[in-house]
Amino acid sequence: MTPIFHPQPVNDPFGDPLVYVDFLFERRALLFDLGDLTPLPARKILRLTHIFVSHTHMDHFSGFDHVLRLCLGRERALSLYGPPGFVGQVAHKLSAYSWNLVQNYPTDFTLIASELCEPGVLKRARFRCRTRFTREDLEDQAITDGVVLDEEDFIVRAVQLDHDIPSLAFALEEKLHLNVWKNRLVELGLPTGPWLRALKRSVRRGEPDATPITIRWHDHAGVHERTLALGQLREDVLQVAPGQKITYVVDVVYHDENARRIVELARGADTLFIESVFLHRDAERAASRFHLTAQQAGRLARAAGVARLVPLHFSPRYSDEPDALRDEAEAAFSGDTQ
Ligand SMILES: [Zn+2]
Ligand SMILES: [Zn+2]
């Protein structure tokens, strides 16, 4: 099964924790967190459509200027999501510059910032280049089950965790993984084409089996049209499987309520990116700085039943024992710990 998302940490685990999610079949990408992203080439940054920021400590938000500067001339809007207070912080970032010349730009680059101000409510504002990034408040958006973004193929869910301040963790979930059996199309004498996208959309929406799907195409013999039932086409030409799930959890203190929320968010994920800042021998230090130890991260991954654990955000105090944090997280993940 070919996955549609390709998630990759931007830096080595001692660097700022960011995860870049490339889409294999579309020219777009998502980013979790916005710290130092200098290793990312400009073409990859220009592909970003949505950025999800856990909280605004500098190691998670200082890349904002870098992205803004590159995106200034582009047409496509950029959406940013963050914790309570985030919209105001984006406004402050933008108001720190002089924008007297931007009204002459050929494009009207637009930022849309959203904050999860309370469970179930997204507060939003728009900032347009042509109006010198003056804040325009948009209507609040009601959300359910923490779903901050709901697109045709996937959702992104956010949950608020405690890092002394609120810190958001995110899950990216593909709705249903649908593959087309090309050989079956040939057997049935059906063409490839845009109708397959429409078919997938109808399947994802859960439309009734009897829904007619009309397929039109032309070839050397002329114009053809066939109408087949959705249920039959789903059986005959589609492979249906559970979608891919990726979870991103950073900057969070260990306590029962955080643990419960992390496990619930990450349950059954294909990949869990999770901070593993301190060794467990320094658990007190971790708690006083509102971070996880590698062992705690590994245990959470195990409790959530994830397939793959990727530890991130290593403290530089362990730079002379670079494998220790990963080893400790892996041991707890595999259950090999007291
Ligand atoms: Zn951090
Ligand atoms: Zn932090």
mmCIF file of C-alpha atoms in Angstrom, residues 17 25 27 37 41 52 60 63 70 74 106 117 131 145 154 162 168 186 200 221 239 256 275 284 310 335:
data_model
loop_
_atom_site.group_PDB
_atom_site.id
_atom_site.type_symbol
_atom_site.label_atom_id
_atom_site.label_comp_id
_atom_site.label_asym_id
_atom_site.label_seq_id
_atom_site.Cartn_x
_atom_site.Cartn_y
_atom_site.Cartn_z
ATOM 1 C CA PRO A 17 11.714 19.641 16.623
ATOM 2 C CA PHE A 25 0.472 12.893 -5.074
ATOM 3 C CA ARG A 27 2.279 19.666 -4.714
ATOM 4 C CA LEU A 37 13.986 25.218 9.504
ATOM 5 C CA PRO A 41 15.085 24.167 0.750
ATOM 6 C CA PHE A 52 0.594 23.607 13.103
ATOM 7 C CA HIS A 60 8.900 26.202 18.072
ATOM 8 C CA GLY A 63 11.052 30.110 11.885
ATOM 9 C CA LEU A 70 9.909 33.228 1.247
ATOM 10 C CA ARG A 74 3.201 33.678 -3.661
ATOM 11 C CA PRO A 106 1.602 41.301 -8.053
ATOM 12 C CA CYS A 117 -8.882 29.334 22.275
ATOM 13 C CA THR A 131 -3.608 45.638 3.217
ATOM 14 C CA ASP A 145 -13.495 16.183 18.508
ATOM 15 C CA PHE A 154 -7.563 13.811 5.712
ATOM 16 C CA ASP A 162 0.030 21.101 29.845
ATOM 17 C CA LEU A 168 -0.919 21.520 21.390
ATOM 18 C CA VAL A 186 -8.520 -2.634 -18.018
ATOM 19 C CA LYS A 200 -13.195 8.106 -4.212
ATOM 20 C CA ALA A 221 -13.958 4.901 -31.702
ATOM 21 C CA GLN A 239 -8.844 -1.395 -2.601
ATOM 22 C CA ASP A 256 -1.881 11.436 34.375
ATOM 23 C CA GLU A 275 9.794 14.597 22.532
ATOM 24 C CA GLU A 284 13.100 15.589 38.390
ATOM 25 C CA VAL A 310 10.451 8.633 16.498
ATOM 26 C CA GLY A 335 8.472 -3.110 27.162
#
